[in-house]
């Protein structure tokens, strides 16, 4: 630390000055402060500081102009300037370099890096001032210039091997030595790994001195102190073997201090002219501090590169998996109505046309929408789904369009909406019929003009998205009831697809059952081969208010309970068996006819329970298992509906799923 060094801190914000003061005052520097560009120039002329920490954005005169004026002043021209900026873009850095800045520090500061940079620059500036006043030190000018070149290279390096090679070569030239060694701590094997570079672009491990160099390096690493050993000294005789003295005359070794620990050592061997001096040691220490930080930065950069490459590979694999998952071939069935719909979907997938999908809850509307997206030109971009009916209306607008900080109570930060997330991709608006009229107006503008505005902002944001909408309702019927805008209806009805309910494609039920059995065999690690004939008959005769989703959950539940290799009737829900029996014409002799008042009451109770169960299953299927929505659609009290669900012990998860 140079306790006599004076640093001029120029920042118009008090908090910025206080932060720098807190980091530097304890290091013993004399600190002087300026709050604008003109004051900075005046104080620089008054005190001729050892270093100027110059904020980029200041009133009266910005940092670039201040820097240019200082460089044009013959007295101040060589004062080191480090620009402080919240910006971290290449354009600002190039402009700063053109203005004469020696370096940049980005806010927020890394305390250790700042202190290291300041210590290095102030030391170098002290050298420069001594050189101006003492002709005997003129040779140091080239060293300082070379050191600046090294520091500049350190800041731009992104490859560790290239970085270490440049360090060794330039250090060898700067200090004037025969060999330069870098030892890095190998955490995996717990030893100092030597990297020795003697000739340009060639790595060599020289056995004649490597063992001795390693002993000295180990000591420096363990103690965290520099070591300088010269031939014909007691210290040299104690540490160097007699047979190696012909090749080794002097060693100077300093630790490489990272942000939190010592990561290795930097060593120079055999000075060309004379012996290693205190100035050599101080110069090498200044270099070592910056070299260590650069090595850590490059290591971090390489780790980030590897992580990024891994992420890209995993993302590509995931996208490939998703594309396979949502191929049209994954939509199971050979029913004519279904295959006609798939053929139309394959055609429209190749375009950017808006698509409207009709289908009851559980028929697979989202599966079809994803297949259209994954087989479209937008498949490499996002598919963003949102259920307009499952979200409270007061939150839907923010969810779709996003909001600025402070747009409403609780908006503590900016949020990107689903439209922006889906930019260049596909936005799937499920249950579009439940969208409030005020949002329909905003959606219409997106379709017409391709722009949105976040809540709390008047700024237009351009978006390029494909809209796929879906509904289980008759949209035109909603138009006639003034619940849906007619202009939006025709905007959405560019190309419509209709998914038939499962009751209209019962010929596909056996195929679907076998498909689900194969799927859950893998998930549940079972080897179930199918369902028995009576069970298949029941499953094929049932109408499925919840469509494919309901069938899927029935098979999953049965497979969880199944202990044999075939699913039997007792494993499917009781109401299916009852429903199947009620659809058959049976002989009255098989029906238990009440013979008294008590039996009649019991029969009525059982019939009522069956009707209640059928009612609940139908309304919950139409509401995706949302009790509040089911109560709204049925016009019933939510508490009563919840009580009825509990009475019959229905599992809401059976009805909660995304198409």
XYZ file of C-alpha atoms in Angstrom:
659
model
C 0.000 0.000 0.000
C 1.220 3.490 -0.847
C 0.059 5.623 2.089
C 1.159 8.843 0.401
C -0.789 8.333 -2.810
C -3.527 10.904 -3.458
C -6.683 9.817 -5.266
C -9.206 12.250 -6.750
C -12.723 10.767 -6.708
C -15.103 12.513 -9.127
C -18.747 11.482 -8.747
C -21.869 13.668 -8.615
C -23.715 11.140 -6.403
C -22.945 11.121 -2.692
C -23.615 7.415 -2.362
C -21.033 6.702 -5.068
C -18.424 8.827 -3.308
C -19.224 7.184 0.024
C -18.826 3.674 -1.404
C -15.400 4.492 -2.854
C -14.400 6.244 0.351
C -15.351 3.202 2.414
C -13.261 0.894 0.221
C -10.148 3.107 -0.012
C -9.870 5.202 3.170
C -8.847 2.204 5.275
C -5.972 1.528 2.860
C -4.339 4.817 3.851
C -4.833 6.831 0.675
C -5.342 10.600 0.715
C -8.810 11.089 -0.791
C -10.065 14.258 -2.463
C -13.593 14.593 -3.848
C -15.228 16.471 -6.726
C -18.919 16.565 -7.655
C -18.874 17.741 -11.283
C -16.602 17.979 -14.307
C -15.398 21.557 -13.805
C -14.573 20.968 -10.134
C -12.689 17.815 -11.167
C -10.447 19.767 -13.563
C -9.769 22.490 -11.002
C -8.852 20.075 -8.210
C -6.725 17.936 -10.544
C -4.655 21.017 -11.425
C -4.467 21.976 -7.760
C -3.287 18.650 -6.281
C -1.891 16.696 -9.281
C -3.280 13.357 -7.980
C -1.716 9.934 -8.341
C -5.001 8.554 -9.688
C -8.394 9.879 -10.800
C -11.493 7.715 -10.346
C -13.806 9.454 -12.810
C -17.573 8.910 -12.983
C -18.840 8.728 -16.563
C -22.068 10.695 -16.104
C -21.720 14.077 -14.337
C -23.358 17.509 -14.661
C -21.701 20.419 -16.428
C -19.189 18.162 -18.192
C -19.289 14.350 -18.611
C -16.406 11.990 -17.910
C -15.353 11.717 -21.566
C -14.847 15.487 -21.895
C -13.050 15.714 -18.550
C -10.721 12.921 -19.637
C -9.908 14.638 -22.946
C -9.115 17.941 -21.199
C -6.830 16.225 -18.684
C -4.949 14.438 -21.468
C -4.472 17.752 -23.289
C -2.956 19.363 -20.175
C 0.867 18.934 -20.257
C 1.042 18.773 -16.446
C -1.811 16.275 -15.982
C -1.448 14.305 -19.201
C 0.082 11.239 -17.542
C -2.200 11.060 -14.496
C -3.878 7.610 -14.550
C -7.658 7.722 -15.056
C -10.047 4.873 -14.301
C -13.586 5.540 -15.481
C -16.446 4.507 -13.190
C -19.670 3.627 -14.976
C -22.943 1.775 -14.558
C -22.790 1.069 -18.305
C -20.944 -2.004 -19.513
C -21.248 -1.754 -23.272
C -18.473 -1.912 -25.849
C -19.376 1.453 -27.359
C -18.855 3.322 -24.064
C -15.553 1.528 -23.446
C -14.230 2.391 -26.915
C -15.279 5.995 -26.450
C -13.525 6.046 -23.064
C -10.331 4.628 -24.568
C -10.460 7.269 -27.321
C -10.825 9.920 -24.620
C -7.682 8.667 -22.867
C -8.979 6.492 -20.022
C -6.580 3.860 -18.673
C -9.283 1.493 -17.503
C -12.890 0.932 -16.496
C -14.685 -0.234 -13.352
C -18.358 -1.159 -13.517
C -20.904 -0.481 -10.799
C -21.575 -2.219 -8.458
C -17.942 -2.607 -7.446
C -16.082 -5.739 -6.507
C -14.198 -4.436 -3.468
C -11.133 -6.648 -3.855
C -10.833 -5.952 -7.563
C -11.143 -2.193 -7.001
C -8.495 -2.173 -4.249
C -6.192 -4.303 -6.389
C -6.572 -2.067 -9.427
C -6.056 1.085 -7.374
C -3.007 -0.353 -5.625
C -1.500 -1.405 -8.967
C -2.166 1.893 -10.731
C -0.933 4.069 -7.847
C 2.247 2.034 -7.586
C 2.811 2.331 -11.308
C 2.141 6.034 -11.178
C 4.695 6.382 -8.406
C 7.181 4.652 -10.696
C 6.309 7.004 -13.491
C 6.891 10.069 -11.339
C 10.212 8.736 -10.119
C 11.220 8.079 -13.713
C 10.504 11.664 -14.660
C 12.774 12.960 -11.880
C 15.563 10.390 -12.026
C 17.353 9.669 -15.269
C 18.860 6.500 -13.809
C 15.411 4.918 -13.849
C 14.652 5.620 -17.518
C 14.731 1.905 -18.337
C 11.663 1.437 -16.158
C 9.545 3.362 -18.643
C 9.563 0.473 -21.069
C 8.651 -1.868 -18.205
C 5.640 0.221 -17.276
C 4.550 0.359 -20.895
C 4.933 -3.398 -21.163
C 3.025 -3.866 -17.915
C 0.137 -1.798 -19.234
C 0.165 -3.998 -22.349
C 0.058 -7.076 -20.146
C -2.833 -5.702 -18.098
C -4.697 -4.851 -21.280
C -4.159 -8.382 -22.591
C -5.281 -9.812 -19.260
C -8.572 -7.948 -19.509
C -9.303 -9.231 -23.014
C -8.227 -12.890 -22.699
C -10.924 -15.585 -22.698
C -8.786 -18.714 -23.197
C -6.731 -19.953 -20.232
C -3.950 -21.549 -22.286
C -3.553 -18.411 -24.390
C -3.642 -16.252 -21.259
C -0.918 -18.257 -19.472
C 1.283 -18.344 -22.564
C 1.013 -14.560 -22.974
C 1.719 -13.996 -19.278
C 4.871 -16.125 -19.359
C 6.212 -14.633 -22.560
C 5.622 -11.006 -21.604
C 6.783 -11.453 -18.020
C 10.007 -12.999 -19.304
C 10.586 -9.949 -21.486
C 9.441 -7.399 -18.911
C 11.609 -8.627 -16.027
C 14.446 -9.766 -18.292
C 14.830 -13.432 -17.320
C 15.596 -16.784 -18.921
C 12.509 -18.644 -17.843
C 9.052 -17.937 -16.467
C 6.997 -20.491 -14.549
C 3.372 -20.430 -13.476
C 2.175 -22.918 -10.865
C -1.591 -23.318 -10.369
C -3.183 -25.170 -7.477
C -4.864 -28.363 -8.675
C -7.714 -28.841 -6.181
C -8.672 -32.256 -7.495
C -5.199 -33.739 -6.942
C -4.067 -31.284 -4.235
C -0.749 -30.197 -5.687
C 0.813 -27.233 -7.469
C 0.650 -27.970 -11.175
C 3.653 -26.441 -13.001
C 3.180 -24.666 -16.324
C 6.651 -23.705 -17.583
C 7.110 -21.791 -20.834
C 10.590 -21.123 -22.155
C 10.312 -20.606 -25.883
C 7.583 -18.870 -27.815
C 4.527 -21.083 -28.446
C 6.204 -24.101 -26.760
C 5.658 -25.582 -23.307
C 8.558 -27.336 -21.597
C 8.934 -29.129 -18.282
C 12.656 -28.957 -17.512
C 13.669 -31.633 -15.029
C 16.997 -29.961 -14.229
C 15.356 -27.193 -12.249
C 11.688 -28.119 -11.943
C 12.099 -29.993 -8.639
C 13.909 -27.091 -6.983
C 11.507 -24.535 -8.456
C 8.612 -26.596 -7.143
C 10.046 -26.614 -3.610
C 10.335 -22.825 -3.620
C 6.893 -22.464 -5.213
C 5.383 -24.757 -2.552
C 6.839 -22.597 0.199
C 5.538 -19.386 -1.370
C 2.093 -20.950 -1.875
C 1.858 -22.261 1.682
C 3.207 -19.123 3.390
C 1.572 -16.627 1.055
C 4.803 -14.595 0.940
C 7.222 -13.739 -1.900
C 10.676 -15.346 -2.011
C 13.856 -14.135 -3.724
C 16.853 -16.512 -3.787
C 20.217 -15.570 -5.356
C 23.238 -17.755 -6.101
C 26.157 -17.622 -3.651
C 23.906 -16.883 -0.701
C 23.183 -19.096 2.317
C 19.521 -19.286 1.364
C 20.463 -20.463 -2.118
C 22.812 -23.166 -0.771
C 20.128 -24.387 1.619
C 17.421 -24.728 -1.062
C 19.281 -25.709 -4.240
C 20.966 -29.063 -4.756
C 24.661 -28.917 -5.673
C 24.175 -30.773 -9.001
C 21.603 -28.176 -10.116
C 23.583 -25.011 -9.469
C 24.931 -24.845 -13.023
C 21.437 -24.241 -14.406
C 19.978 -22.090 -11.655
C 21.369 -18.702 -10.608
C 18.410 -16.876 -9.098
C 14.709 -17.336 -8.395
C 12.010 -14.760 -7.668
C 8.611 -16.169 -6.764
C 5.412 -14.382 -5.694
C 1.923 -15.698 -4.784
C -1.058 -15.339 -7.122
C -3.784 -13.956 -4.845
C -7.349 -14.513 -5.990
C -10.401 -12.838 -4.528
C -10.726 -15.355 -1.699
C -7.584 -17.504 -1.722
C -4.139 -18.009 -3.203
C -4.561 -19.885 -6.475
C -0.904 -20.427 -7.416
C 2.466 -18.716 -7.821
C 4.317 -16.762 -10.504
C 8.048 -17.489 -10.729
C 10.911 -16.009 -12.765
C 14.298 -17.711 -13.013
C 17.801 -16.416 -13.811
C 17.754 -12.654 -14.393
C 19.699 -11.733 -17.522
C 21.552 -8.754 -16.037
C 22.446 -8.699 -12.386
C 20.264 -9.901 -9.539
C 16.611 -9.517 -8.635
C 15.936 -6.210 -6.862
C 13.151 -4.970 -4.583
C 11.755 -3.105 -7.591
C 11.619 -6.386 -9.532
C 9.768 -8.010 -6.652
C 7.300 -5.136 -6.315
C 6.670 -5.106 -10.058
C 6.126 -8.861 -10.124
C 3.732 -8.630 -7.147
C 1.718 -5.933 -8.911
C 1.507 -8.148 -11.973
C 0.634 -11.224 -9.897
C -2.379 -9.531 -8.280
C -3.894 -8.750 -11.662
C -2.860 -12.066 -13.202
C -4.656 -13.966 -10.431
C -7.864 -12.032 -10.957
C -7.635 -12.602 -14.712
C -7.050 -16.343 -14.288
C -10.123 -16.553 -12.054
C -12.129 -14.530 -14.552
C -11.070 -16.740 -17.469
C -11.783 -19.892 -15.455
C -15.222 -18.517 -14.669
C -15.712 -17.598 -18.335
C -14.753 -21.133 -19.419
C -17.117 -22.624 -16.832
C -19.896 -20.368 -18.100
C -19.077 -21.364 -21.685
C -19.301 -25.038 -20.734
C -22.532 -24.422 -18.831
C -23.941 -22.493 -21.784
C -22.951 -25.262 -24.202
C -24.516 -27.858 -21.901
C -27.647 -25.752 -21.581
C -27.878 -25.335 -25.353
C -27.438 -29.072 -25.862
C -30.018 -29.914 -23.209
C -32.369 -27.300 -24.672
C -31.953 -28.782 -28.147
C -32.562 -32.279 -26.778
C -35.604 -31.027 -24.889
C -37.002 -29.319 -27.980
C -36.438 -32.513 -29.971
C -38.172 -34.484 -27.221
C -41.066 -32.016 -27.202
C -41.364 -32.171 -30.969
C -41.502 -35.959 -30.809
C -44.007 -35.775 -27.941
C -46.309 -33.430 -29.811
C -46.229 -34.926 -33.255
C -49.609 -35.424 -34.858
C -48.952 -39.149 -34.604
C -49.245 -38.779 -30.822
C -52.924 -37.911 -31.221
C -54.300 -41.421 -30.892
C -57.298 -42.625 -32.885
C -58.544 -43.693 -36.310
C -62.045 -42.279 -36.112
C -62.965 -40.501 -39.347
C -63.945 -37.253 -37.623
C -60.618 -37.164 -35.776
C -58.464 -38.021 -38.789
C -60.191 -35.311 -40.851
C -59.373 -32.777 -38.148
C -55.719 -33.899 -38.005
C -55.353 -33.606 -41.785
C -56.651 -30.035 -41.659
C -54.345 -29.264 -38.714
C -51.309 -30.567 -40.636
C -52.130 -28.192 -43.484
C -52.622 -25.092 -41.342
C -49.514 -25.873 -39.259
C -47.302 -24.887 -42.195
C -48.777 -21.371 -42.241
C -48.975 -18.486 -39.763
C -52.778 -18.372 -39.834
C -54.802 -17.903 -36.659
C -56.482 -21.138 -35.561
C -59.678 -21.649 -33.522
C -60.140 -25.089 -31.945
C -63.570 -26.276 -30.814
C -63.888 -29.174 -28.412
C -65.340 -30.226 -25.109
C -63.192 -30.259 -21.996
C -60.782 -33.176 -22.043
C -60.808 -33.783 -25.810
C -57.161 -32.726 -26.254
C -57.351 -29.127 -27.485
C -53.950 -28.138 -26.074
C -52.363 -31.330 -27.409
C -53.606 -30.413 -30.880
C -52.472 -26.783 -30.462
C -48.952 -27.910 -29.438
C -48.816 -30.268 -32.417
C -49.693 -27.382 -34.745
C -46.941 -25.247 -33.152
C -44.263 -27.964 -33.132
C -44.859 -28.663 -36.816
C -44.868 -24.983 -37.824
C -42.091 -22.578 -38.902
C -42.235 -21.180 -35.336
C -41.373 -24.502 -33.663
C -37.967 -23.290 -32.398
C -39.631 -20.466 -30.464
C -41.882 -20.525 -27.404
C -45.298 -22.128 -27.133
C -47.032 -20.196 -24.347
C -50.381 -21.526 -23.058
C -52.839 -19.705 -20.802
C -56.329 -20.726 -19.694
C -58.540 -17.638 -19.799
C -61.239 -19.318 -17.721
C -58.982 -20.633 -14.939
C -57.574 -17.240 -13.929
C -59.352 -14.435 -12.004
C -60.438 -11.768 -14.465
C -58.660 -8.972 -12.585
C -55.326 -10.808 -12.977
C -55.758 -12.017 -16.551
C -54.943 -8.631 -18.115
C -51.628 -8.348 -16.255
C -50.809 -11.979 -17.032
C -51.373 -11.437 -20.758
C -49.937 -7.964 -21.291
C -47.503 -7.587 -18.376
C -47.147 -4.470 -16.249
C -44.726 -1.748 -15.242
C -43.551 -1.180 -11.698
C -46.213 0.755 -9.769
C -48.968 0.068 -12.319
C -51.235 -1.069 -9.482
C -51.063 -1.979 -5.823
C -48.613 -4.841 -5.430
C -46.796 -4.207 -8.723
C -43.351 -3.926 -7.102
C -41.404 -4.598 -10.297
C -41.836 -4.819 -14.049
C -43.313 -8.062 -15.343
C -43.229 -9.434 -18.868
C -46.601 -10.748 -20.047
C -47.481 -13.856 -22.030
C -47.667 -11.927 -25.322
C -44.013 -10.894 -24.996
C -42.996 -14.375 -23.877
C -44.573 -15.763 -27.047
C -42.890 -13.253 -29.390
C -41.895 -15.043 -32.635
C -43.704 -18.113 -31.294
C -47.263 -19.225 -30.513
C -49.717 -18.048 -27.844
C -52.432 -20.577 -26.979
C -55.548 -18.960 -25.490
C -57.601 -21.771 -23.986
C -61.258 -21.145 -23.111
C -61.245 -17.898 -25.079
C -65.004 -17.617 -24.523
C -64.348 -16.742 -20.875
C -62.217 -13.709 -21.740
C -63.786 -10.450 -20.429
C -65.041 -7.986 -23.053
C -62.491 -5.295 -22.092
C -59.640 -7.709 -22.798
C -61.248 -8.797 -26.053
C -60.776 -5.205 -27.278
C -57.060 -5.331 -26.432
C -56.666 -8.759 -28.045
C -58.312 -7.442 -31.204
C -55.697 -4.679 -31.405
C -52.890 -7.232 -31.102
C -54.353 -9.221 -33.982
C -54.875 -6.117 -36.124
C -51.715 -4.100 -35.417
C -49.254 -6.521 -33.809
C -48.572 -4.241 -30.806
C -49.254 -4.399 -27.076
C -48.923 -2.040 -24.128
C -47.992 -3.159 -20.640
C -50.268 -2.018 -17.822
C -49.048 1.340 -16.569
C -47.340 2.236 -19.854
C -48.308 4.071 -23.056
C -45.392 2.633 -25.020
C -46.260 0.320 -27.900
C -44.297 -2.932 -28.012
C -44.258 -4.827 -31.300
C -44.921 -8.561 -31.098
C -44.940 -11.195 -33.823
C -47.047 -14.074 -32.583
C -49.375 -16.726 -33.862
C -52.654 -17.033 -31.962
C -54.267 -20.415 -31.441
C -57.508 -20.129 -29.470
C -59.721 -22.867 -28.090
C -63.162 -23.121 -26.522
C -65.730 -25.689 -25.449
C -68.544 -23.175 -26.056
C -70.402 -21.977 -29.137
C -68.583 -18.676 -29.749
C -71.152 -17.419 -32.232
C -73.863 -18.162 -29.675
C -71.902 -15.962 -27.242
C -71.802 -13.244 -29.922
C -75.599 -13.288 -30.203
C -75.814 -12.948 -26.407
C -73.395 -9.947 -26.480
C -70.843 -11.898 -24.427
C -68.253 -12.047 -27.214
C -67.240 -9.400 -29.756
C -68.319 -10.188 -33.286
C -65.264 -8.525 -34.868
C -62.933 -10.605 -32.660
C -64.911 -13.742 -33.482
C -64.255 -13.315 -37.200
C -60.608 -12.439 -36.546
C -60.162 -15.733 -34.691
C -62.243 -17.810 -37.085
C -59.639 -17.742 -39.845
C -59.235 -21.501 -39.699
C -61.251 -23.634 -37.303
C -60.734 -27.200 -36.140
C -63.220 -29.353 -34.250
C -62.220 -32.197 -31.939
C -65.035 -34.732 -31.550
C -66.005 -35.824 -28.031
C -65.067 -39.347 -27.040
C -68.719 -40.490 -27.089
C -68.717 -39.780 -30.852
C -65.581 -41.848 -31.479
C -66.126 -44.904 -29.310
C -64.342 -47.050 -31.877
C -61.125 -45.368 -30.610
C -61.685 -46.314 -26.964
C -59.923 -49.745 -27.130
C -56.934 -48.139 -28.879
C -56.745 -45.378 -26.269
C -57.017 -47.876 -23.414
C -54.102 -49.913 -24.760
C -52.069 -46.729 -25.285
C -52.633 -45.581 -21.693
C -51.794 -49.055 -20.355
C -48.443 -48.975 -22.179
C -47.764 -45.456 -20.885
C -48.515 -46.298 -17.249
C -46.718 -49.629 -17.406
C -43.512 -47.579 -17.827
C -44.420 -45.051 -15.146
C -45.706 -47.559 -12.596
C -43.226 -50.302 -13.518
C -45.989 -52.863 -14.147
C -46.677 -55.393 -16.889
C -50.427 -55.206 -17.339
C -51.497 -56.616 -20.683
C -55.017 -55.178 -21.014
C -58.577 -55.279 -19.666
C -60.935 -58.223 -19.572
C -63.924 -58.424 -21.909
C -66.670 -57.340 -19.453
C -64.600 -54.332 -18.395
C -63.867 -53.373 -22.006
C -67.593 -53.547 -22.745
C -68.371 -51.213 -19.821
C -65.628 -48.784 -20.829
C -66.790 -48.731 -24.444
C -70.442 -48.118 -23.524
C -69.747 -45.218 -21.159
C -70.275 -41.647 -22.497
C -67.296 -39.932 -20.749
C -68.408 -36.387 -19.832
C -64.713 -35.691 -19.172
C -63.687 -37.250 -22.512
C -60.137 -38.591 -23.012
C -58.880 -37.045 -19.806
C -61.484 -38.954 -17.814
C -60.638 -42.237 -19.557
C -56.949 -41.679 -18.882
C -57.515 -41.167 -15.155
C -59.801 -44.215 -14.974
C -57.049 -46.388 -16.484
C -54.347 -44.863 -14.252
C -56.424 -45.428 -11.108
C -57.218 -49.016 -12.101
C -53.562 -49.765 -12.841
C -52.447 -48.425 -9.471
C -54.863 -50.866 -7.778
C -54.353 -53.790 -10.173
C -52.351 -56.720 -8.771
C -52.811 -59.024 -11.751
C -51.889 -58.698 -15.406
C -55.440 -57.786 -16.502
C -57.735 -54.975 -15.334
C -61.091 -56.270 -14.172
C -64.477 -54.687 -13.541
C -64.045 -54.242 -9.792
C -61.156 -51.818 -10.409
C -63.158 -49.233 -12.361
C -65.404 -46.657 -10.637
C -68.771 -47.872 -9.370
C -70.672 -45.186 -11.271
C -69.330 -46.554 -14.573
C -70.644 -50.001 -13.751
C -74.005 -48.500 -12.695
C -74.154 -46.327 -15.812
C -73.358 -49.310 -17.995
C -76.076 -51.361 -16.315
C -78.611 -48.546 -16.744
C -77.930 -48.445 -20.480
C -78.888 -52.074 -20.887
C -82.393 -53.566 -21.245
C -82.608 -55.986 -18.334
C -85.167 -58.507 -17.234
C -87.257 -57.149 -14.382
C -86.598 -60.332 -12.504
C -82.967 -59.104 -12.067
C -84.179 -55.862 -10.478
C -84.859 -55.819 -6.783
C -88.347 -54.328 -6.467
C -89.065 -52.592 -3.154
C -91.699 -54.415 -1.122
C -92.196 -51.883 1.645
C -91.742 -48.239 2.567
C -88.232 -48.723 4.013
C -86.950 -50.491 0.885
C -88.523 -47.819 -1.331
C -86.770 -45.096 0.681
C -83.480 -46.983 0.367
C -83.923 -47.362 -3.401
C -84.693 -43.655 -3.773
C -81.596 -42.756 -1.742
C -79.374 -44.960 -3.900
C -80.851 -43.525 -7.107
C -80.338 -39.995 -5.805
C -76.695 -40.723 -5.012
C -76.109 -42.035 -8.515
C -77.694 -38.934 -10.040
C -75.631 -36.660 -7.794
C -72.424 -38.440 -8.782
C -73.246 -38.163 -12.489
C -74.065 -34.474 -12.031
C -70.826 -33.764 -10.157
C -68.651 -35.630 -12.635
C -70.199 -33.750 -15.542
C -69.911 -30.254 -14.033
C -66.365 -30.842 -12.656
C -65.192 -32.148 -16.030
C -66.559 -29.018 -17.704
C -64.761 -26.827 -15.121
C -61.347 -28.562 -15.044
C -61.915 -29.531 -11.412
C -62.282 -25.870 -10.359
C -64.998 -25.855 -7.678
C -65.551 -22.096 -7.868
C -66.002 -22.250 -11.644
C -68.271 -25.313 -11.320
C -70.440 -23.463 -8.780
C -70.672 -20.455 -11.105
C -71.641 -22.540 -14.128
C -74.232 -24.579 -12.213
C -75.664 -21.568 -10.360
C -75.109 -23.255 -6.987
C -73.588 -22.185 -3.701
C -69.895 -23.102 -3.573
C -70.058 -24.361 0.012
C -72.962 -26.689 -0.817
C -71.139 -27.952 -3.890
C -67.949 -28.615 -1.867
C -69.985 -30.490 0.721
C -71.583 -32.637 -2.001
C -68.144 -33.440 -3.475
C -66.918 -34.457 -0.039
C -69.988 -36.571 0.555
C -69.230 -38.704 -2.497
C -65.444 -38.613 -1.878
C -64.622 -37.431 -5.426
C -60.962 -36.784 -6.287
C -60.694 -33.311 -7.862
C -57.267 -34.163 -9.311
C -59.052 -36.533 -11.673
C -60.567 -33.513 -13.392
C -57.564 -31.182 -13.207
C -55.433 -31.436 -16.265
C -54.387 -29.431 -19.277
C -55.615 -30.649 -22.620
